[in-house]
Amino acid sequence: MPFDPKRTAIVLIEYQNDFATEGGALHGAVQGVMERTGMLENSRRLVEAARASGATIVYAPITFAPGYGEISEHPYGILKGVVDSTAFVKGEWGAEIVDVLAPQAGDVIVEGKRGLDTFATTNLDFILRARGITTIALGGFLTNCCVESTMRTGYEKGYEVITLSDCVAATSEEEHDNAIRFDYPMFSSVMTSEAFAGELAGSGARA
């Protein structure tokens, strides 16, 4: 099932220091799964291959103004964890994209992500459709939260959604494994980064 790189986007969800780097506010919560899956290095290799093939690279960081005025005065659930840990404050180190996946010329950085679903408060859908993108491949944090929320909406909007099983991480192995095993196949095609990169390269070779 080869993918046309010109109609494909890699959507990188919250590859930011607070999650992905030692010293980040929430790194300790995801470090175990990150190390088990090797997701950061897998993501780096995939992005490198995808760029070379001509696919679009899209970054979707989440950021908040100091004080978190964009969300409820009394947040609960996952967003309460963000506020309590003072994570993803715009302009601070923790909100910056990790060095190993630093955006390059031609990449797209989506602005305005304030919640779980990347489509909800951004112009991601407009960007993708303007570029003729029909396939999106998702990686990032958390496996069962923002990645899953974005996956479900992408499915509803008619994109061909690929979830990259070795480019995601959650706060526990149980949550990570259950999402990939039970939820992802309902709303996406689940692939490893290596398999997906191979399909992109194969499509380019045949073009």
PDB file of C-alpha atoms in Angstrom:
ATOM      1  CA  MET A   1       0.000   0.000   0.000  1.00  0.00           C
ATOM      2  CA  PRO A   2       2.359   2.793  -1.148  1.00  0.00           C
ATOM      3  CA  PHE A   3       1.633   6.364  -0.066  1.00  0.00           C
ATOM      4  CA  ASP A   4       2.114   9.387  -2.298  1.00  0.00           C
ATOM      5  CA  PRO A   5       4.538  11.648  -0.388  1.00  0.00           C
ATOM      6  CA  LYS A   6       3.056  14.762  -2.007  1.00  0.00           C
ATOM      7  CA  ARG A   7      -0.310  13.904  -0.457  1.00  0.00           C
ATOM      8  CA  THR A   8       1.084  12.774   2.899  1.00  0.00           C
ATOM      9  CA  ALA A   9       1.809  14.689   6.113  1.00  0.00           C
ATOM     10  CA  ILE A  10       3.638  13.502   9.212  1.00  0.00           C
ATOM     11  CA  VAL A  11       1.893  15.176  12.164  1.00  0.00           C
ATOM     12  CA  LEU A  12       4.182  15.426  15.201  1.00  0.00           C
ATOM     13  CA  ILE A  13       2.131  16.007  18.327  1.00  0.00           C
ATOM     14  CA  GLU A  14       3.768  17.684  21.346  1.00  0.00           C
ATOM     15  CA  TYR A  15       7.376  16.683  20.752  1.00  0.00           C
ATOM     16  CA  GLN A  16       8.325  19.288  23.347  1.00  0.00           C
ATOM     17  CA  ASN A  17      10.910  19.382  26.112  1.00  0.00           C
ATOM     18  CA  ASP A  18       8.364  19.084  28.918  1.00  0.00           C
ATOM     19  CA  PHE A  19       7.528  15.611  27.619  1.00  0.00           C
ATOM     20  CA  ALA A  20      10.527  14.424  25.667  1.00  0.00           C
ATOM     21  CA  THR A  21      13.636  15.785  27.406  1.00  0.00           C
ATOM     22  CA  GLU A  22      15.297  15.068  30.741  1.00  0.00           C
ATOM     23  CA  GLY A  23      14.278  17.834  33.122  1.00  0.00           C
ATOM     24  CA  GLY A  24      10.956  18.458  31.408  1.00  0.00           C
ATOM     25  CA  ALA A  25       7.970  18.928  33.707  1.00  0.00           C
ATOM     26  CA  LEU A  26       6.250  15.728  32.538  1.00  0.00           C
ATOM     27  CA  HIS A  27       9.222  13.758  31.262  1.00  0.00           C
ATOM     28  CA  GLY A  28       9.293  11.424  34.229  1.00  0.00           C
ATOM     29  CA  ALA A  29       5.737  10.348  33.537  1.00  0.00           C
ATOM     30  CA  VAL A  30       6.482   9.197  29.975  1.00  0.00           C
ATOM     31  CA  GLN A  31      10.159   8.273  30.186  1.00  0.00           C
ATOM     32  CA  GLY A  32       9.555   4.580  30.756  1.00  0.00           C
ATOM     33  CA  VAL A  33       7.411   4.063  27.678  1.00  0.00           C
ATOM     34  CA  MET A  34       9.640   6.329  25.591  1.00  0.00           C
ATOM     35  CA  GLU A  35      12.654   4.216  26.424  1.00  0.00           C
ATOM     36  CA  ARG A  36      10.825   0.941  25.847  1.00  0.00           C
ATOM     37  CA  THR A  37       9.645   1.927  22.378  1.00  0.00           C
ATOM     38  CA  GLY A  38      12.580   4.122  21.324  1.00  0.00           C
ATOM     39  CA  MET A  39       9.963   6.536  20.030  1.00  0.00           C
ATOM     40  CA  LEU A  40      12.154   9.628  19.851  1.00  0.00           C
ATOM     41  CA  GLU A  41      14.825   8.030  17.692  1.00  0.00           C
ATOM     42  CA  ASN A  42      12.184   6.239  15.609  1.00  0.00           C
ATOM     43  CA  SER A  43      10.463   9.568  15.030  1.00  0.00           C
ATOM     44  CA  ARG A  44      13.712  11.271  14.062  1.00  0.00           C
ATOM     45  CA  ARG A  45      14.522   8.612  11.497  1.00  0.00           C
ATOM     46  CA  LEU A  46      11.018   8.693  10.063  1.00  0.00           C
ATOM     47  CA  VAL A  47      10.978  12.479   9.751  1.00  0.00           C
ATOM     48  CA  GLU A  48      14.331  12.402   7.986  1.00  0.00           C
ATOM     49  CA  ALA A  49      13.068   9.779   5.522  1.00  0.00           C
ATOM     50  CA  ALA A  50       9.741  11.544   5.029  1.00  0.00           C
ATOM     51  CA  ARG A  51      11.406  14.875   4.279  1.00  0.00           C
ATOM     52  CA  ALA A  52      13.649  13.177   1.745  1.00  0.00           C
ATOM     53  CA  SER A  53      10.611  11.636   0.055  1.00  0.00           C
ATOM     54  CA  GLY A  54       8.840  15.001  -0.255  1.00  0.00           C
ATOM     55  CA  ALA A  55       6.207  14.499   2.442  1.00  0.00           C
ATOM     56  CA  THR A  56       5.002  17.446   4.526  1.00  0.00           C
ATOM     57  CA  ILE A  57       6.232  17.632   8.139  1.00  0.00           C
ATOM     58  CA  VAL A  58       3.760  19.259  10.533  1.00  0.00           C
ATOM     59  CA  TYR A  59       4.537  20.115  14.158  1.00  0.00           C
ATOM     60  CA  ALA A  60       1.680  20.468  16.618  1.00  0.00           C
ATOM     61  CA  PRO A  61       3.000  21.823  19.928  1.00  0.00           C
ATOM     62  CA  ILE A  62       0.669  22.762  22.767  1.00  0.00           C
ATOM     63  CA  THR A  63       1.325  26.053  24.556  1.00  0.00           C
ATOM     64  CA  PHE A  64      -0.352  28.246  27.112  1.00  0.00           C
ATOM     65  CA  ALA A  65       0.183  31.796  28.297  1.00  0.00           C
ATOM     66  CA  PRO A  66       1.539  32.117  31.847  1.00  0.00           C
ATOM     67  CA  GLY A  67      -1.378  31.558  34.215  1.00  0.00           C
ATOM     68  CA  TYR A  68      -3.227  29.259  31.780  1.00  0.00           C
ATOM     69  CA  GLY A  69      -5.964  31.790  31.098  1.00  0.00           C
ATOM     70  CA  GLU A  70      -6.986  29.936  27.930  1.00  0.00           C
ATOM     71  CA  ILE A  71      -8.507  27.046  29.869  1.00  0.00           C
ATOM     72  CA  SER A  72     -11.001  26.614  32.702  1.00  0.00           C
ATOM     73  CA  GLU A  73     -10.345  28.286  36.019  1.00  0.00           C
ATOM     74  CA  HIS A  74     -10.803  24.849  37.592  1.00  0.00           C
ATOM     75  CA  PRO A  75      -9.290  22.372  35.139  1.00  0.00           C
ATOM     76  CA  TYR A  76      -9.730  18.655  35.675  1.00  0.00           C
ATOM     77  CA  GLY A  77      -8.404  15.503  34.098  1.00  0.00           C
ATOM     78  CA  ILE A  78      -5.331  15.683  31.897  1.00  0.00           C
ATOM     79  CA  LEU A  79      -5.293  19.485  31.685  1.00  0.00           C
ATOM     80  CA  LYS A  80      -5.211  19.720  35.483  1.00  0.00           C
ATOM     81  CA  GLY A  81      -1.985  17.733  35.328  1.00  0.00           C
ATOM     82  CA  VAL A  82      -0.561  20.234  32.850  1.00  0.00           C
ATOM     83  CA  VAL A  83      -1.458  23.195  35.054  1.00  0.00           C
ATOM     84  CA  ASP A  84      -0.280  21.555  38.282  1.00  0.00           C
ATOM     85  CA  SER A  85       3.103  20.790  36.730  1.00  0.00           C
ATOM     86  CA  THR A  86       3.308  24.244  35.052  1.00  0.00           C
ATOM     87  CA  ALA A  87       4.060  22.573  31.727  1.00  0.00           C
ATOM     88  CA  PHE A  88       4.028  23.993  28.183  1.00  0.00           C
ATOM     89  CA  VAL A  89       4.215  27.687  29.062  1.00  0.00           C
ATOM     90  CA  LYS A  90       4.778  29.687  25.898  1.00  0.00           C
ATOM     91  CA  GLY A  91       8.258  31.173  25.648  1.00  0.00           C
ATOM     92  CA  GLU A  92       9.799  28.800  28.179  1.00  0.00           C
ATOM     93  CA  TRP A  93      12.235  25.956  27.505  1.00  0.00           C
ATOM     94  CA  GLY A  94       9.675  23.284  28.337  1.00  0.00           C
ATOM     95  CA  ALA A  95       7.379  24.371  25.510  1.00  0.00           C
ATOM     96  CA  GLU A  96      10.121  24.318  22.864  1.00  0.00           C
ATOM     97  CA  ILE A  97      10.291  21.519  20.320  1.00  0.00           C
ATOM     98  CA  VAL A  98      13.028  18.992  21.148  1.00  0.00           C
ATOM     99  CA  ASP A  99      16.386  19.626  19.522  1.00  0.00           C
ATOM    100  CA  VAL A 100      16.580  16.243  17.784  1.00  0.00           C
ATOM    101  CA  LEU A 101      13.404  17.072  15.873  1.00  0.00           C
ATOM    102  CA  ALA A 102      14.018  20.764  15.314  1.00  0.00           C
ATOM    103  CA  PRO A 103      11.848  22.107  12.473  1.00  0.00           C
ATOM    104  CA  GLN A 104      13.580  22.798   9.189  1.00  0.00           C
ATOM    105  CA  ALA A 105      12.814  25.076   6.265  1.00  0.00           C
ATOM    106  CA  GLY A 106       9.621  23.975   4.604  1.00  0.00           C
ATOM    107  CA  ASP A 107       8.146  22.350   7.706  1.00  0.00           C
ATOM    108  CA  VAL A 108       4.842  23.605   9.112  1.00  0.00           C
ATOM    109  CA  ILE A 109       4.282  24.573  12.756  1.00  0.00           C
ATOM    110  CA  VAL A 110       0.618  24.627  13.699  1.00  0.00           C
ATOM    111  CA  GLU A 111      -0.263  27.262  16.279  1.00  0.00           C
ATOM    112  CA  GLY A 112      -3.164  27.455  18.686  1.00  0.00           C
ATOM    113  CA  LYS A 113      -3.257  23.951  20.164  1.00  0.00           C
ATOM    114  CA  ARG A 114      -4.741  24.361  23.620  1.00  0.00           C
ATOM    115  CA  GLY A 115      -6.397  20.993  24.175  1.00  0.00           C
ATOM    116  CA  LEU A 116      -6.259  17.355  23.174  1.00  0.00           C
ATOM    117  CA  ASP A 117      -7.461  17.220  19.568  1.00  0.00           C
ATOM    118  CA  THR A 118      -4.988  18.928  17.238  1.00  0.00           C
ATOM    119  CA  PHE A 119      -7.775  19.809  14.799  1.00  0.00           C
ATOM    120  CA  ALA A 120      -9.987  21.482  17.416  1.00  0.00           C
ATOM    121  CA  THR A 121      -8.394  24.898  17.990  1.00  0.00           C
ATOM    122  CA  THR A 122      -5.943  25.140  15.081  1.00  0.00           C
ATOM    123  CA  ASN A 123      -6.024  25.587  11.322  1.00  0.00           C
ATOM    124  CA  LEU A 124      -4.549  22.113  10.770  1.00  0.00           C
ATOM    125  CA  ASP A 125      -7.418  20.980   8.550  1.00  0.00           C
ATOM    126  CA  PHE A 126      -7.114  24.090   6.361  1.00  0.00           C
ATOM    127  CA  ILE A 127      -3.338  23.623   6.022  1.00  0.00           C
ATOM    128  CA  LEU A 128      -3.672  19.981   5.045  1.00  0.00           C
ATOM    129  CA  ARG A 129      -6.434  20.512   2.513  1.00  0.00           C
ATOM    130  CA  ALA A 130      -4.688  23.529   0.980  1.00  0.00           C
ATOM    131  CA  ARG A 131      -1.682  21.287   0.337  1.00  0.00           C
ATOM    132  CA  GLY A 132      -3.767  18.463  -1.083  1.00  0.00           C
ATOM    133  CA  ILE A 133      -2.937  16.163   1.821  1.00  0.00           C
ATOM    134  CA  THR A 134      -5.100  13.046   2.047  1.00  0.00           C
ATOM    135  CA  THR A 135      -2.967  10.848   4.342  1.00  0.00           C
ATOM    136  CA  ILE A 136      -1.781  11.802   7.805  1.00  0.00           C
ATOM    137  CA  ALA A 137       0.659   9.773   9.913  1.00  0.00           C
ATOM    138  CA  LEU A 138       0.566  10.566  13.625  1.00  0.00           C
ATOM    139  CA  GLY A 139       3.221  10.353  16.322  1.00  0.00           C
ATOM    140  CA  GLY A 140       3.764  11.967  19.697  1.00  0.00           C
ATOM    141  CA  PHE A 141       2.237  12.296  23.144  1.00  0.00           C
ATOM    142  CA  LEU A 142       0.191  10.884  24.681  1.00  0.00           C
ATOM    143  CA  THR A 143      -0.646   7.607  22.978  1.00  0.00           C
ATOM    144  CA  ASN A 144      -4.120   7.500  24.512  1.00  0.00           C
ATOM    145  CA  CYS A 145      -4.792  11.226  24.710  1.00  0.00           C
ATOM    146  CA  CYS A 146      -3.756  13.841  22.136  1.00  0.00           C
ATOM    147  CA  VAL A 147      -2.610  11.329  19.529  1.00  0.00           C
ATOM    148  CA  GLU A 148      -5.808   9.323  19.903  1.00  0.00           C
ATOM    149  CA  SER A 149      -8.020  12.431  19.898  1.00  0.00           C
ATOM    150  CA  THR A 150      -6.372  13.702  16.707  1.00  0.00           C
ATOM    151  CA  MET A 151      -6.638  10.244  15.139  1.00  0.00           C
ATOM    152  CA  ARG A 152     -10.377  10.049  15.764  1.00  0.00           C
ATOM    153  CA  THR A 153     -11.036  13.479  14.285  1.00  0.00           C
ATOM    154  CA  GLY A 154      -8.816  12.805  11.285  1.00  0.00           C
ATOM    155  CA  TYR A 155     -10.827   9.648  10.656  1.00  0.00           C
ATOM    156  CA  GLU A 156     -14.116  11.576  10.918  1.00  0.00           C
ATOM    157  CA  LYS A 157     -12.839  14.221   8.501  1.00  0.00           C
ATOM    158  CA  GLY A 158     -12.057  11.635   5.863  1.00  0.00           C
ATOM    159  CA  TYR A 159      -8.276  11.503   5.969  1.00  0.00           C
ATOM    160  CA  GLU A 160      -6.464   8.225   5.611  1.00  0.00           C
ATOM    161  CA  VAL A 161      -5.013   8.032   9.097  1.00  0.00           C
ATOM    162  CA  ILE A 162      -1.869   6.108   9.982  1.00  0.00           C
ATOM    163  CA  THR A 163      -0.834   5.792  13.612  1.00  0.00           C
ATOM    164  CA  LEU A 164       2.847   5.084  14.141  1.00  0.00           C
ATOM    165  CA  SER A 165       2.910   2.500  16.912  1.00  0.00           C
ATOM    166  CA  ASP A 166       6.588   2.996  17.776  1.00  0.00           C
ATOM    167  CA  CYS A 167       6.481   6.810  17.650  1.00  0.00           C
ATOM    168  CA  VAL A 168       4.079   7.353  20.554  1.00  0.00           C
ATOM    169  CA  ALA A 169       4.311   7.205  24.343  1.00  0.00           C
ATOM    170  CA  ALA A 170       1.961   7.369  27.328  1.00  0.00           C
ATOM    171  CA  THR A 171       2.266   7.608  31.100  1.00  0.00           C
ATOM    172  CA  SER A 172       2.020   3.841  31.563  1.00  0.00           C
ATOM    173  CA  GLU A 173       2.650   0.749  29.487  1.00  0.00           C
ATOM    174  CA  GLU A 174      -0.919  -0.415  30.117  1.00  0.00           C
ATOM    175  CA  GLU A 175      -2.488   2.749  28.693  1.00  0.00           C
ATOM    176  CA  HIS A 176      -0.062   2.757  25.779  1.00  0.00           C
ATOM    177  CA  ASP A 177      -0.578  -0.887  24.861  1.00  0.00           C
ATOM    178  CA  ASN A 178      -4.354  -0.821  25.279  1.00  0.00           C
ATOM    179  CA  ALA A 179      -4.752   2.221  23.031  1.00  0.00           C
ATOM    180  CA  ILE A 180      -2.685   0.655  20.269  1.00  0.00           C
ATOM    181  CA  ARG A 181      -4.327  -2.736  20.605  1.00  0.00           C
ATOM    182  CA  PHE A 182      -7.978  -1.769  21.002  1.00  0.00           C
ATOM    183  CA  ASP A 183      -8.567   1.855  19.930  1.00  0.00           C
ATOM    184  CA  TYR A 184      -6.113   2.599  17.129  1.00  0.00           C
ATOM    185  CA  PRO A 185      -7.337  -0.132  14.740  1.00  0.00           C
ATOM    186  CA  MET A 186     -10.874   1.294  14.894  1.00  0.00           C
ATOM    187  CA  PHE A 187      -9.868   4.694  13.537  1.00  0.00           C
ATOM    188  CA  SER A 188      -6.581   4.192  11.698  1.00  0.00           C
ATOM    189  CA  SER A 189      -4.132   1.827  10.102  1.00  0.00           C
ATOM    190  CA  VAL A 190      -1.497   0.962  12.693  1.00  0.00           C
ATOM    191  CA  MET A 191       2.051   0.792  11.310  1.00  0.00           C
ATOM    192  CA  THR A 192       5.599   0.931  12.587  1.00  0.00           C
ATOM    193  CA  SER A 193       7.691   3.887  11.506  1.00  0.00           C
ATOM    194  CA  GLU A 194       9.977   1.628   9.503  1.00  0.00           C
ATOM    195  CA  ALA A 195       7.104   0.060   7.572  1.00  0.00           C
ATOM    196  CA  PHE A 196       5.559   3.440   6.858  1.00  0.00           C
ATOM    197  CA  ALA A 197       8.868   4.957   5.741  1.00  0.00           C
ATOM    198  CA  GLY A 198       9.319   2.003   3.420  1.00  0.00           C
ATOM    199  CA  GLU A 199       5.938   2.641   1.802  1.00  0.00           C
ATOM    200  CA  LEU A 200       6.818   6.307   1.297  1.00  0.00           C
ATOM    201  CA  ALA A 201      10.184   5.463  -0.218  1.00  0.00           C
ATOM    202  CA  GLY A 202       8.639   2.784  -2.368  1.00  0.00           C
ATOM    203  CA  SER A 203       6.059   5.208  -3.702  1.00  0.00           C
ATOM    204  CA  GLY A 204       8.764   7.735  -4.530  1.00  0.00           C
ATOM    205  CA  ALA A 205      10.811   5.136  -6.347  1.00  0.00           C
ATOM    206  CA  ARG A 206       7.849   4.191  -8.513  1.00  0.00           C
ATOM    207  CA  ALA A 207       6.816   7.770  -9.274  1.00  0.00           C
TER     208      ALA A 207
END
